[in-house]
Amino acid sequence: MFGFGDIYDFLIIVVLLGVQYFLASRNSIYWGALLPIGFLIWRIYLIVTTNDNILAQVIIILIGLAFLSGQWVNGRKSVKNKQKKELLKIKVSDI
């Protein structure tokens, strides 16, 4: 996929998913949109500039966006849980 060999490609994907979770777990929801948009632009660029099978490229885009969106959702849930815990601490300290 990236052309560095199978193990390195796998490590790059794992690191990118970790970065996606980190960005999605920030307070601003927009940080989590950076990697999915960048991935989409990169894959569309590859479709336009190469003569690869378009169906295979579309499937790669859908799978990639599914994983990145999944990390985004998990990151947002993490932020909401942290906010709930902080609110609960504030309510307990007020009592």
XYZ file of C-alpha atoms in Angstrom:
95
model
C 0.000 0.000 0.000
C 2.731 2.473 0.951
C 5.478 0.574 -0.859
C 7.791 0.003 2.114
C 7.174 -3.715 2.597
C 4.446 -5.570 4.396
C 5.617 -5.129 7.997
C 6.402 -1.449 7.578
C 3.079 -0.811 5.867
C 1.332 -2.507 8.801
C 3.284 -0.408 11.316
C 2.442 2.793 9.424
C -1.262 1.899 9.498
C -1.131 1.141 13.242
C 0.633 4.450 13.947
C -1.873 6.376 11.818
C -4.795 4.773 13.662
C -3.160 5.725 16.966
C -2.694 9.301 15.776
C -6.322 9.335 14.621
C -7.515 8.255 18.073
C -5.312 10.892 19.713
C -6.631 13.652 17.450
C -10.233 12.514 17.885
C -9.904 12.547 21.667
C -9.076 16.268 21.773
C -11.742 18.728 22.866
C -12.309 20.062 19.350
C -14.195 17.651 17.126
C -12.457 18.962 14.005
C -8.997 17.557 14.817
C -10.373 14.065 14.248
C -11.446 14.997 10.730
C -7.916 15.740 9.520
C -6.759 12.191 8.793
C -9.978 10.945 7.134
C -10.045 13.995 4.833
C -6.336 13.637 4.089
C -6.774 9.915 3.397
C -9.688 10.603 1.066
C -7.758 13.272 -0.855
C -4.694 11.007 -1.126
C -6.689 8.030 -2.426
C -8.626 10.171 -4.932
C -5.290 11.555 -6.155
C -4.070 7.982 -6.663
C -7.225 7.076 -8.602
C -6.787 10.086 -10.882
C -3.047 9.655 -11.495
C -2.808 5.862 -11.841
C -4.574 3.299 -13.976
C -5.376 0.900 -11.137
C -8.660 -0.908 -10.771
C -11.157 1.749 -9.683
C -13.391 -0.724 -7.841
C -10.442 -1.917 -5.756
C -9.523 1.695 -4.983
C -13.087 2.501 -3.908
C -13.103 -0.551 -1.621
C -9.796 0.577 -0.083
C -11.268 4.045 0.472
C -14.371 2.630 2.149
C -12.393 0.300 4.416
C -9.909 3.037 5.324
C -12.646 5.530 6.112
C -14.479 2.904 8.176
C -11.406 2.333 10.370
C -10.616 6.041 10.684
C -14.246 6.868 11.469
C -14.307 4.103 14.066
C -11.309 5.634 15.797
C -12.980 9.037 15.583
C -16.124 7.723 17.280
C -14.075 6.012 20.007
C -12.107 9.197 20.619
C -15.273 11.273 20.913
C -16.743 8.749 23.382
C -13.557 9.052 25.419
C -13.904 12.845 25.527
C -17.540 12.613 26.616
C -16.670 10.114 29.361
C -13.893 12.382 30.645
C -16.273 15.338 30.686
C -18.895 13.322 32.595
C -16.314 12.253 35.181
C -15.137 15.829 35.640
C -18.724 17.053 36.024
C -19.402 14.319 38.574
C -16.292 15.343 40.561
C -17.480 18.950 40.559
C -20.972 17.935 41.732
C -19.524 15.725 44.494
C -17.231 18.498 45.711
C -20.173 20.955 45.814
C -22.177 18.691 48.089
